[in-house]
CSV table of C-alpha atoms (C1' of nucleotides) in Angstrom, one decimal:
chain,number,residue,atom,x,y,z
A,66,MET,CA,0.3,9.9,40.3
A,67,PRO,CA,1.1,10.7,36.9
A,68,LYS,CA,3.5,13.6,36.0
A,69,ILE,CA,1.7,14.9,33.0
A,70,SER,CA,-2.0,15.3,32.4
A,71,ASP,CA,-4.2,12.8,30.2
A,72,LYS,CA,-4.5,15.8,27.9
A,73,GLN,CA,-0.8,16.1,27.4
A,74,ARG,CA,-0.4,12.4,27.0
A,75,GLU,CA,-3.0,12.2,24.1
A,76,GLY,CA,-1.1,15.3,22.7
A,77,ARG,CA,2.1,13.1,22.7
A,78,ARG,CA,0.1,10.5,21.1
A,79,GLN,CA,-1.2,12.8,18.3
A,80,GLN,CA,2.3,14.2,17.7
A,81,ILE,CA,3.5,10.9,17.2
A,82,LEU,CA,0.8,9.7,15.1
A,83,GLU,CA,1.2,12.9,12.7
A,84,ALA,CA,4.7,12.1,12.3
A,85,ALA,CA,4.0,8.6,11.2
A,86,LEU,CA,1.3,9.7,9.1
A,87,ALA,CA,3.4,12.3,7.1
A,88,CYS,CA,6.2,9.7,6.9
A,89,PHE,CA,4.1,6.7,5.7
A,90,ALA,CA,2.5,8.8,3.2
A,91,GLU,CA,5.8,9.9,1.8
A,92,ASP,CA,7.5,6.4,1.8
A,93,GLY,CA,4.9,3.6,2.5
A,94,PHE,CA,5.1,1.6,5.9
A,95,HIS,CA,8.0,-0.6,5.1
A,96,GLN,CA,10.5,2.2,3.6
A,97,THR,CA,9.9,4.4,6.5
A,98,GLY,CA,12.0,3.9,9.3
A,99,MET,CA,11.4,4.3,12.9
A,100,ALA,CA,14.1,6.6,12.7
A,101,ASP,CA,12.5,9.0,10.6
A,102,ILE,CA,9.3,9.0,12.7
A,103,VAL,CA,11.4,9.8,15.6
A,104,LYS,CA,13.1,12.6,14.0
A,105,ARG,CA,9.9,14.1,12.8
A,106,SER,CA,8.0,13.7,15.9
A,107,GLY,CA,10.8,15.5,17.7
A,108,LEU,CA,11.2,12.9,20.5
A,109,SER,CA,13.4,10.2,21.0
A,110,HIS,CA,13.3,6.5,20.1
A,111,GLY,CA,12.4,5.4,23.5
A,112,ALA,CA,9.7,7.9,24.0
A,113,VAL,CA,7.9,6.6,20.8
A,114,TYR,CA,8.1,3.2,22.5
A,115,LEU,CA,6.4,4.2,25.4
A,116,TYR,CA,3.4,5.4,23.5
A,117,PHE,CA,3.4,2.6,20.8
A,118,GLN,CA,4.3,-0.8,21.5
A,119,SER,CA,6.3,-1.5,18.0
A,120,LYS,CA,6.2,-0.1,14.3
A,121,ASP,CA,3.1,-2.6,13.3
A,122,ASP,CA,0.9,-0.7,16.1
A,123,LEU,CA,1.6,2.7,14.2
A,124,ILE,CA,0.6,0.9,11.1
A,125,GLU,CA,-2.6,-0.5,12.6
A,126,ALA,CA,-3.6,2.8,14.2
A,127,LEU,CA,-3.0,4.5,11.0
A,128,ALA,CA,-4.6,2.0,8.8
A,129,ASP,CA,-7.9,2.9,9.5
A,130,ASP,CA,-9.6,6.3,9.3
A,131,ARG,CA,-12.5,6.9,11.7
A,132,HIS,CA,-13.0,10.4,10.7
A,133,ARG,CA,-14.2,9.5,7.3
A,134,ARG,CA,-16.4,7.0,8.6
A,135,GLU,CA,-18.0,9.9,11.0
A,136,ALA,CA,-18.3,11.9,7.8
A,137,VAL,CA,-20.3,9.2,5.8
A,138,LEU,CA,-22.9,8.9,8.7
A,139,ASN,CA,-23.5,12.6,9.2
A,140,SER,CA,-24.1,12.8,5.6
A,141,VAL,CA,-26.6,10.2,5.7
A,142,ALA,CA,-28.0,11.6,8.6
A,143,GLN,CA,-29.0,14.9,7.2
A,144,GLY,CA,-30.0,13.2,4.0
A,145,SER,CA,-33.3,12.0,4.6
A,146,GLY,CA,-36.2,11.6,1.7
A,147,ASP,CA,-35.4,10.6,-1.6
A,148,PRO,CA,-32.7,7.5,-1.6
A,149,ILE,CA,-31.5,8.8,-5.0
A,150,GLU,CA,-30.7,12.3,-3.1
A,151,GLY,CA,-29.1,10.3,-0.3
A,152,LEU,CA,-26.8,8.7,-2.7
A,153,HIS,CA,-25.8,12.1,-4.3
A,154,ALA,CA,-25.2,13.3,-0.9
A,155,LEU,CA,-22.9,10.4,-0.4
A,156,VAL,CA,-21.0,11.3,-3.5
A,157,ARG,CA,-20.7,15.1,-2.4
A,158,VAL,CA,-19.2,14.1,1.0
A,159,TYR,CA,-16.7,11.7,-1.0
A,160,ALA,CA,-16.1,14.3,-3.3
A,161,GLN,CA,-15.0,17.1,-0.9
A,162,TRP,CA,-12.9,14.2,1.1
A,163,LEU,CA,-10.9,13.7,-2.2
A,164,THR,CA,-10.6,17.4,-3.0
A,165,ASP,CA,-9.3,18.2,0.4
A,166,PRO,CA,-5.7,19.1,0.2
A,167,ALA,CA,-5.0,18.6,3.8
A,168,GLY,CA,-6.3,14.9,3.4
A,169,GLU,CA,-4.0,14.0,0.7
A,170,ALA,CA,-1.5,12.4,3.2
A,171,ARG,CA,-4.5,10.5,4.6
A,172,ARG,CA,-5.3,9.3,1.0
A,173,ARG,CA,-1.8,8.3,0.3
A,174,VAL,CA,-1.7,6.0,3.7
A,175,GLY,CA,-4.9,4.8,2.7
A,176,ILE,CA,-3.5,3.4,-0.6
A,177,HIS,CA,-0.4,1.8,1.2
A,178,GLY,CA,-2.9,0.3,3.6
A,179,TRP,CA,-4.8,-1.3,0.9
A,180,ALA,CA,-1.7,-3.1,-0.1
A,181,GLU,CA,-0.7,-3.7,3.3
A,182,ALA,CA,-4.2,-5.4,3.8
A,183,LEU,CA,-3.0,-8.2,1.2
A,184,ARG,CA,-0.5,-9.6,3.9
A,185,ASN,CA,-1.5,-8.0,7.1
A,186,ARG,CA,-4.6,-9.8,8.5
A,187,ARG,CA,-5.4,-7.0,11.4
A,188,VAL,CA,-5.0,-4.1,8.6
A,189,ARG,CA,-7.2,-6.1,6.3
A,190,SER,CA,-9.9,-6.3,8.9
A,191,SER,CA,-9.6,-2.6,9.5
A,192,VAL,CA,-10.0,-1.8,5.9
A,193,VAL,CA,-12.7,-4.5,4.9
A,194,GLU,CA,-14.9,-3.0,8.0
A,195,GLY,CA,-14.1,0.6,6.8
A,196,ILE,CA,-15.9,-0.2,3.7
A,197,ASP,CA,-18.5,-2.4,5.3
A,198,MET,CA,-20.2,0.8,6.8
A,199,PRO,CA,-20.6,2.6,3.8
A,200,ARG,CA,-21.6,-0.5,1.8
A,201,ALA,CA,-24.3,-1.3,4.1
A,202,LEU,CA,-25.5,2.2,3.9
A,203,ILE,CA,-25.6,2.3,0.3
A,204,VAL,CA,-27.3,-1.2,0.0
A,205,ALA,CA,-30.1,0.3,2.3
A,206,LEU,CA,-30.6,3.2,0.4
A,207,VAL,CA,-30.8,1.1,-3.0
A,208,GLU,CA,-33.2,-1.5,-1.4
A,209,ARG,CA,-35.5,1.1,0.1
A,210,GLY,CA,-35.4,2.8,-3.3
A,211,GLN,CA,-36.2,-0.3,-5.1
A,212,HIS,CA,-38.9,-1.1,-2.7
A,213,ASP,CA,-40.3,2.4,-3.2
A,214,GLY,CA,-40.3,2.0,-7.1
A,215,LEU,CA,-37.8,4.7,-7.6
A,216,ILE,CA,-34.8,2.6,-8.6
A,217,LYS,CA,-34.6,-0.1,-11.2
A,218,ARG,CA,-34.9,-3.6,-9.9
A,219,ASP,CA,-32.7,-5.4,-12.4
A,220,LEU,CA,-29.6,-4.8,-10.5
A,221,GLY,CA,-28.5,-6.1,-7.2
A,222,ALA,CA,-28.3,-3.3,-4.2
A,223,GLU,CA,-25.0,-5.0,-3.0
A,224,ALA,CA,-23.5,-5.1,-6.6
A,225,ILE,CA,-24.5,-1.3,-6.9
A,226,ALA,CA,-22.9,-0.6,-3.5
A,227,ARG,CA,-19.7,-2.6,-4.4
A,228,MET,CA,-19.6,-0.7,-7.7
A,229,LEU,CA,-20.0,2.9,-6.1
A,230,ILE,CA,-17.3,2.1,-3.7
A,231,ALA,CA,-15.0,1.0,-6.3
A,232,ILE,CA,-15.6,3.8,-8.1
A,233,PHE,CA,-14.2,6.1,-5.0
A,234,GLN,CA,-11.4,3.6,-4.5
A,235,GLY,CA,-10.3,4.0,-8.0
A,236,PHE,CA,-10.5,7.8,-8.0
A,237,VAL,CA,-8.5,8.0,-5.2
A,238,LEU,CA,-5.6,6.0,-7.0
A,239,GLN,CA,-6.0,8.2,-10.2
A,240,LYS,CA,-5.8,11.4,-8.2
A,241,SER,CA,-3.1,10.4,-6.2
A,242,TRP,CA,-1.0,9.4,-9.3
A,243,GLY,CA,-2.4,11.8,-11.6
A,244,GLU,CA,-1.7,15.4,-12.4
A,245,ASP,CA,-4.7,16.1,-14.4
A,246,PHE,CA,-7.6,14.4,-12.6
A,247,ASP,CA,-10.8,16.5,-13.0
A,248,VAL,CA,-12.5,15.7,-9.8
A,249,ALA,CA,-15.7,17.6,-10.8
A,250,ALA,CA,-16.0,16.0,-14.2
A,251,CYS,CA,-15.9,12.5,-12.6
A,252,MET,CA,-18.1,13.1,-9.8
A,253,ALA,CA,-20.9,14.4,-12.4
A,254,ALA,CA,-20.0,11.3,-14.1
A,255,VAL,CA,-21.0,9.3,-11.0
A,256,ASP,CA,-24.1,11.7,-10.4
A,257,GLY,CA,-25.4,10.6,-13.9
A,258,VAL,CA,-25.0,6.9,-13.3
A,259,ILE,CA,-26.9,7.5,-9.9
A,260,ASP,CA,-29.4,9.1,-12.0
A,261,GLY,CA,-29.4,6.6,-14.3
A,262,LEU,CA,-30.5,3.9,-11.5
A,263,ARG,CA,-33.9,5.9,-11.5
A,264,THR,CA,-36.9,4.0,-12.8
A,265,THR,CA,-37.5,5.5,-16.4
A,266,ARG,CA,-40.0,8.3,-16.1
A,267,PRO,CA,-41.2,11.0,-18.4
A,268,ASP,CA,-39.3,14.3,-17.2
A,269,VAL,CA,-36.1,13.2,-14.6
A,270,LYS,CA,-34.6,16.4,-13.5
A,271,ARG,CA,-31.0,16.1,-14.1
A,272,ARG,CA,-28.5,17.1,-11.3
A,273,THR,CA,-25.8,19.4,-12.2
A,274,ARG,CA,-22.6,19.7,-9.9
A,275,THR,CA,-21.6,22.8,-8.2
B,116,MET,CA,31.0,-18.3,-27.2
B,117,PRO,CA,28.2,-18.3,-24.7
B,118,LYS,CA,27.7,-21.4,-22.6
B,119,ILE,CA,24.0,-21.3,-23.0
B,120,SER,CA,21.6,-20.7,-25.3
B,121,ASP,CA,19.6,-17.6,-25.8
B,122,LYS,CA,16.6,-19.8,-25.0
B,123,GLN,CA,18.0,-21.0,-21.9
B,124,ARG,CA,18.9,-17.5,-20.8
B,125,GLU,CA,15.3,-16.4,-21.3
B,126,GLY,CA,14.1,-19.5,-19.5
B,127,ARG,CA,16.6,-18.6,-16.5
B,128,ARG,CA,15.1,-14.8,-16.6
B,129,GLN,CA,11.4,-16.1,-16.6
B,130,GLN,CA,12.3,-18.5,-13.7
B,131,ILE,CA,13.6,-15.6,-11.7
B,132,LEU,CA,10.6,-13.3,-12.3
B,133,GLU,CA,8.0,-16.0,-11.6
B,134,ALA,CA,9.9,-16.5,-8.2
B,135,ALA,CA,9.9,-12.8,-7.8
B,136,LEU,CA,6.1,-12.7,-8.8
B,137,ALA,CA,4.9,-15.2,-6.4
B,138,CYS,CA,7.3,-13.4,-3.4
B,139,PHE,CA,6.1,-10.2,-4.2
B,140,ALA,CA,2.4,-11.2,-4.4
B,141,GLU,CA,2.9,-13.0,-1.0
B,142,ASP,CA,4.6,-10.2,1.0
B,143,GLY,CA,5.0,-7.1,-1.2
B,144,PHE,CA,7.9,-5.6,-2.7
B,145,HIS,CA,9.6,-4.5,0.5
B,146,GLN,CA,8.9,-7.0,2.9
B,147,THR,CA,10.4,-9.5,0.3
B,148,GLY,CA,13.9,-10.2,0.8
B,149,MET,CA,16.2,-11.0,-1.9
B,150,ALA,CA,16.9,-14.1,0.0
B,151,ASP,CA,13.5,-15.2,-0.6
B,152,ILE,CA,13.5,-15.0,-4.2
B,153,VAL,CA,16.7,-16.5,-4.5
B,154,LYS,CA,15.5,-19.5,-2.4
B,155,ARG,CA,12.2,-19.7,-4.5
B,156,SER,CA,13.9,-19.8,-7.7
B,157,GLY,CA,16.1,-22.6,-6.9
B,158,LEU,CA,19.2,-20.3,-7.9
B,159,SER,CA,21.9,-18.6,-5.8
B,160,HIS,CA,22.2,-14.9,-5.1
B,161,GLY,CA,25.2,-14.4,-7.8
B,162,ALA,CA,23.1,-16.0,-10.5
B,163,VAL,CA,20.2,-13.7,-9.9
B,164,TYR,CA,22.2,-10.9,-10.1
B,165,LEU,CA,23.7,-12.0,-13.3
B,166,TYR,CA,19.9,-11.4,-14.8
B,167,PHE,CA,18.9,-8.5,-12.9
B,168,GLN,CA,21.0,-5.6,-11.7
B,169,SER,CA,19.0,-4.8,-8.6
B,170,LYS,CA,15.8,-5.6,-6.5
B,171,ASP,CA,14.2,-2.5,-8.0
B,172,ASP,CA,15.0,-3.8,-11.4
B,173,LEU,CA,12.8,-6.8,-10.6
B,174,ILE,CA,9.9,-4.5,-9.1
B,175,GLU,CA,10.1,-2.4,-12.1
B,176,ALA,CA,9.9,-5.6,-14.6
B,177,LEU,CA,6.9,-6.9,-12.6
B,178,ALA,CA,5.2,-3.4,-11.8
B,179,ASP,CA,3.7,-3.6,-15.4
B,180,ASP,CA,1.7,-6.2,-16.9
B,181,ARG,CA,2.1,-6.3,-20.8
B,182,HIS,CA,-0.1,-9.4,-21.1
B,183,ARG,CA,-3.1,-7.7,-20.0
B,184,ARG,CA,-2.7,-4.5,-22.2
B,185,GLU,CA,-2.3,-6.9,-25.2
B,186,ALA,CA,-5.7,-8.4,-24.1
B,187,VAL,CA,-7.4,-5.3,-24.2
B,188,LEU,CA,-6.1,-4.5,-27.7
B,189,ASN,CA,-7.5,-7.9,-29.0
B,190,SER,CA,-10.7,-7.1,-27.3
B,191,VAL,CA,-11.2,-3.9,-28.8
B,192,ALA,CA,-10.2,-5.4,-32.4
B,193,GLN,CA,-12.6,-7.9,-32.4
B,194,GLY,CA,-15.5,-5.3,-31.3
B,195,SER,CA,-16.5,-3.4,-34.0
B,196,GLY,CA,-19.5,-1.7,-34.8
B,197,ASP,CA,-21.9,-0.6,-31.9
B,198,PRO,CA,-19.8,1.6,-29.3
B,199,ILE,CA,-21.6,0.3,-26.5
B,200,GLU,CA,-21.0,-3.2,-27.5
B,201,GLY,CA,-17.3,-2.5,-27.6
B,202,LEU,CA,-17.6,-1.3,-23.9
B,203,HIS,CA,-19.4,-4.6,-23.3
B,204,ALA,CA,-16.9,-6.6,-24.7
B,205,LEU,CA,-14.2,-4.5,-22.7
B,206,VAL,CA,-16.0,-5.5,-19.5
B,207,ARG,CA,-16.0,-9.1,-20.5
B,208,VAL,CA,-12.5,-9.0,-21.0
B,209,TYR,CA,-11.9,-7.3,-17.8
B,210,ALA,CA,-14.3,-9.8,-15.9
B,211,GLN,CA,-12.4,-12.9,-17.2
B,212,TRP,CA,-9.0,-11.2,-16.2
B,213,LEU,CA,-10.7,-10.9,-12.5
B,214,THR,CA,-11.8,-14.4,-12.1
B,215,ASP,CA,-9.0,-16.1,-13.5
B,216,PRO,CA,-7.2,-18.1,-10.7
B,217,ALA,CA,-3.9,-18.2,-12.3
B,218,GLY,CA,-4.0,-14.1,-12.4
B,219,GLU,CA,-4.4,-13.8,-8.6
B,220,ALA,CA,-0.6,-13.2,-8.0
B,221,ARG,CA,-0.4,-10.7,-10.8
B,222,ARG,CA,-3.5,-8.8,-9.4
B,223,ARG,CA,-1.8,-8.6,-6.0
B,224,VAL,CA,1.4,-7.6,-7.3
B,225,GLY,CA,-0.5,-5.1,-9.1
B,226,ILE,CA,-2.1,-3.5,-6.0
B,227,HIS,CA,1.6,-3.5,-4.6
B,228,GLY,CA,2.5,-1.7,-7.6
B,229,TRP,CA,-0.3,0.8,-7.1
B,230,ALA,CA,1.3,1.9,-3.8
B,231,GLU,CA,4.7,1.8,-4.6
B,232,ALA,CA,3.6,4.2,-7.7
B,233,LEU,CA,3.2,6.7,-5.2
B,234,ARG,CA,6.9,6.9,-4.2
B,235,ASN,CA,8.6,5.2,-7.3
B,236,ARG,CA,8.7,7.5,-10.2
B,237,ARG,CA,9.7,4.7,-12.7
B,238,VAL,CA,6.6,2.5,-11.3
B,239,ARG,CA,4.4,5.5,-11.5
B,240,SER,CA,5.1,5.6,-15.1
B,241,SER,CA,4.6,2.3,-15.8
B,242,VAL,CA,1.3,2.1,-14.0
B,243,VAL,CA,-0.1,5.2,-15.6
B,244,GLU,CA,0.9,4.3,-19.1
B,245,GLY,CA,-0.8,0.8,-18.2
B,246,ILE,CA,-4.2,2.5,-17.6
B,247,ASP,CA,-3.4,5.4,-20.5
B,248,MET,CA,-4.1,2.7,-23.0
B,249,PRO,CA,-7.7,1.7,-22.2
B,250,ARG,CA,-8.5,4.9,-20.9
B,251,ALA,CA,-7.8,6.5,-24.5
B,252,LEU,CA,-9.4,3.2,-26.0
B,253,ILE,CA,-12.8,4.0,-23.8
B,254,VAL,CA,-12.8,7.7,-24.7
B,255,ALA,CA,-12.6,6.9,-28.3
B,256,LEU,CA,-15.3,4.5,-28.1
B,257,VAL,CA,-17.8,7.0,-26.1
B,258,GLU,CA,-16.9,9.9,-28.4
B,259,ARG,CA,-17.9,7.9,-31.4
B,260,GLY,CA,-20.9,7.0,-29.5
B,261,GLN,CA,-21.4,10.5,-28.5
B,262,HIS,CA,-21.0,11.6,-32.3
B,263,ASP,CA,-23.2,9.2,-33.6
B,264,GLY,CA,-26.0,9.9,-31.2
B,265,LEU,CA,-26.0,6.6,-29.2
B,266,ILE,CA,-24.6,7.9,-26.2
B,267,LYS,CA,-25.7,10.8,-24.0
B,268,ARG,CA,-23.8,14.0,-24.5
B,269,ASP,CA,-24.1,15.5,-20.9
B,270,LEU,CA,-21.3,13.6,-19.7
B,271,GLY,CA,-17.5,14.0,-20.5
B,272,ALA,CA,-16.0,11.0,-22.3
B,273,GLU,CA,-12.9,11.1,-20.2
B,274,ALA,CA,-14.6,11.3,-17.0
B,275,ILE,CA,-16.5,8.1,-17.9
B,276,ALA,CA,-13.3,6.4,-19.0
B,277,ARG,CA,-11.8,7.1,-15.8
B,278,MET,CA,-14.9,6.0,-14.0
B,279,LEU,CA,-15.0,2.7,-15.8
B,280,ILE,CA,-11.3,2.1,-15.0
B,281,ALA,CA,-12.1,3.3,-11.3
B,282,ILE,CA,-14.6,0.5,-11.2
B,283,PHE,CA,-12.2,-2.2,-12.2
B,284,GLN,CA,-9.6,-1.0,-10.1
B,285,GLY,CA,-11.9,-1.1,-7.1
B,286,PHE,CA,-13.1,-4.4,-7.9
B,287,VAL,CA,-9.6,-5.8,-8.0
B,288,LEU,CA,-9.3,-4.5,-4.5
B,289,GLN,CA,-12.2,-5.9,-3.2
B,290,LYS,CA,-11.8,-8.9,-4.7
B,291,SER,CA,-8.3,-9.5,-3.4
B,292,TRP,CA,-9.4,-8.6,0.3
B,293,GLY,CA,-13.0,-10.3,0.2
B,294,GLU,CA,-14.1,-13.6,0.7
B,295,ASP,CA,-17.6,-12.9,-0.8
B,296,PHE,CA,-17.0,-10.8,-3.8
B,297,ASP,CA,-19.6,-11.8,-6.5
B,298,VAL,CA,-18.0,-10.8,-9.6
B,299,ALA,CA,-20.8,-12.0,-11.7
B,300,ALA,CA,-23.4,-9.5,-10.0
B,301,CYS,CA,-20.9,-6.6,-10.1
B,302,MET,CA,-20.0,-6.9,-13.6
B,303,ALA,CA,-23.7,-7.1,-14.4
B,304,ALA,CA,-24.0,-3.9,-12.4
B,305,VAL,CA,-21.4,-2.5,-14.7
B,306,ASP,CA,-23.1,-3.7,-17.9
B,307,GLY,CA,-26.2,-2.0,-16.7
B,308,VAL,CA,-24.4,1.5,-16.3
B,309,ILE,CA,-23.2,1.1,-19.5
B,310,ASP,CA,-26.4,0.6,-21.0
B,311,GLY,CA,-27.5,3.5,-19.0
B,312,LEU,CA,-25.2,5.6,-21.0
B,313,ARG,CA,-27.4,5.1,-24.1
B,314,THR,CA,-29.5,7.7,-25.4
B,315,THR,CA,-33.0,7.2,-24.1
B,316,ARG,CA,-35.0,4.8,-26.6
B,317,PRO,CA,-38.7,3.4,-26.4
B,318,ASP,CA,-37.3,0.0,-26.6
B,319,VAL,CA,-33.7,-1.0,-25.3
B,320,LYS,CA,-32.5,-4.4,-25.3
B,321,ARG,CA,-30.7,-5.2,-21.9
B,322,ARG,CA,-27.9,-7.3,-21.6
B,323,THR,CA,-27.8,-10.3,-19.2
B,324,ARG,CA,-24.5,-11.5,-18.2
B,325,THR,CA,-23.8,-15.4,-18.9
C,254,DA,C1',43.0,-24.3,-21.5
C,255,DA,C1',40.0,-20.2,-22.0
C,256,DA,C1',35.6,-18.7,-20.9
C,257,DT,C1',31.5,-18.4,-18.4
C,258,DA,C1',27.5,-19.8,-15.5
C,259,DA,C1',26.5,-20.9,-11.0
C,260,DA,C1',27.5,-21.2,-6.1
C,261,DA,C1',29.1,-19.9,-1.6
C,262,DA,C1',30.8,-16.7,1.4
C,263,DA,C1',31.2,-12.1,3.0
C,264,DC,C1',30.4,-7.3,2.9
C,265,DG,C1',29.1,-2.7,4.7
C,266,DA,C1',24.8,-0.6,5.9
C,267,DT,C1',20.7,-0.2,7.9
C,268,DC,C1',16.8,-2.2,10.5
C,269,DA,C1',13.3,-2.4,14.5
C,270,DG,C1',13.8,-2.8,19.1
C,271,DT,C1',16.3,-2.2,24.1
C,272,DC,C1',17.9,-0.6,28.3
C,273,DA,C1',20.8,1.6,31.6
C,274,DG,C1',20.8,6.1,32.9
C,275,DT,C1',19.5,11.4,33.1
C,276,DC,C1',16.6,14.8,34.0
C,277,DA,C1',12.3,16.9,36.0
C,278,DT,C1',8.4,16.8,38.9
C,279,DT,C1',5.9,15.3,42.9
C,280,DT,C1',5.4,12.9,47.3
C,281,DT,C1',7.2,12.3,51.5
C,282,DT,C1',9.8,13.6,55.4
C,283,DA,C1',11.5,16.7,59.0
D,43,DT,C1',8.4,25.4,54.6
D,44,DA,C1',12.6,22.8,53.0
D,45,DA,C1',15.2,19.3,52.1
D,46,DA,C1',15.0,14.2,50.8
D,47,DA,C1',13.5,10.4,48.5
D,48,DA,C1',11.0,8.4,44.9
D,49,DT,C1',8.9,8.1,40.5
D,50,DG,C1',7.5,9.2,35.7
D,51,DA,C1',9.2,10.9,31.5
D,52,DC,C1',12.6,10.8,28.3
D,53,DT,C1',17.2,9.8,26.4
D,54,DG,C1',20.6,7.8,23.0
D,55,DA,C1',24.1,4.5,22.5
D,56,DC,C1',24.0,-0.1,21.5
D,57,DT,C1',22.4,-5.0,19.9
D,58,DG,C1',21.5,-8.8,17.1
D,59,DA,C1',19.4,-9.7,13.0
D,60,DT,C1',18.7,-8.8,8.6
D,61,DC,C1',19.0,-6.0,4.4
D,62,DG,C1',20.6,-5.6,-0.9
D,63,DT,C1',24.9,-6.2,-3.0
D,64,DT,C1',29.5,-7.7,-4.3
D,65,DT,C1',33.6,-10.8,-4.3
D,66,DT,C1',35.4,-15.1,-4.5
D,67,DT,C1',35.5,-19.8,-5.3
D,68,DT,C1',34.0,-23.8,-7.6
D,69,DA,C1',31.8,-26.4,-12.0
D,70,DT,C1',30.8,-26.8,-16.5
D,71,DT,C1',31.0,-26.4,-21.3
D,72,DT,C1',33.6,-25.0,-25.7
DNA sequence: AAATAAAAAACGATCAGTCAGTCATTTTTA
DNA sequence: TAAAAATGACTGACTGATCGTTTTTTATTT
């Protein structure tokens, strides 16, 4: 006989998570106090601990970003046909995610999570698994392209995948620090690199970024 | 009339810095206590505060890595001639730095520094300036290559530089988390990308990594 | 003895987390 | 249906521990 509905309960949970996200994005995990989260959520200490066992629980809950993974999946679902085009579609998704102002807090928390992953095994698992999915996706695309003779065979698909992921990670860092990071230009460079993976043909249509 | 020589003083300083580096690499800046550093250094609380005014002082002193910047400078000093070859030389330097087991602590502290840069202005300045130097270097190389007709002109030199730096940053992350990160293969992929920047010619000697 | 380096002790502040108690709502009883 | 009892949701003052830093004391060298 619950006193509030499941929907209300989930709402409270999100209320706390949003407060924690904002705090963590501002000051990092360990410089954010529970008092900060409590104040921002508008609830009390005790109430927060009804929904999350500990501060580490909150950290783990926020270290992972399910939304982004789903977006990646959708992007490949629609991107059928040419593997190279699939890679471009992926770039497009990440470019959008990188540009979205509403996602800045998530990006910042993500960076803090990368550091936290060095010392927290559960956070590390979450982070590594988070990049495993797009990695497998890229590997599959590249291997298919190589099999079909569309992509050069002299580079490992795994290495290419890790490199593309590294690019996005580095871009997140640079964008989060820098005042003058030109997302469009950098994404165009990535598109250029992807086109460079093509087996050399007489006339290759070169993509241009919108 | 000092009781210990300047050499001894500098030795003590390094002793503390090394202890702090090891601690920060293990647990991050804010999860490391001064007591940890004191214990590891073999000194006392008071002694440490004779050499550093505060914990933040230690963080700032370690957030930057002068050694690496010097290595980058040297690499380009020796790499004259072909700009593309200069980029490959840069890749070689970073590959070595990424592989060196003795540098693992520095890499880990570097990652913590990337997160800290989000909320600490001085650390951010240090980090951003740290990448500004290699960035300017790559930009200069690429622009020279483009001017000489060796490198394609359809991509911005700035964007290419940021992309290459992003690759290295991402590799540092992935290597520090992962158990199965193939440095050689990934560096080969970077070499492949760099070769892809070349203006298309009939026969291009393709590099192979040692 | 004078000076300085280092060690030891102690400082107030802040931390994550707890728990006895209040309030509001629901269920039971009459 | 109305009062009583029960329970869930929530509060906030409080705890012991730990934080970075300062002050005091001891040891060592000139």
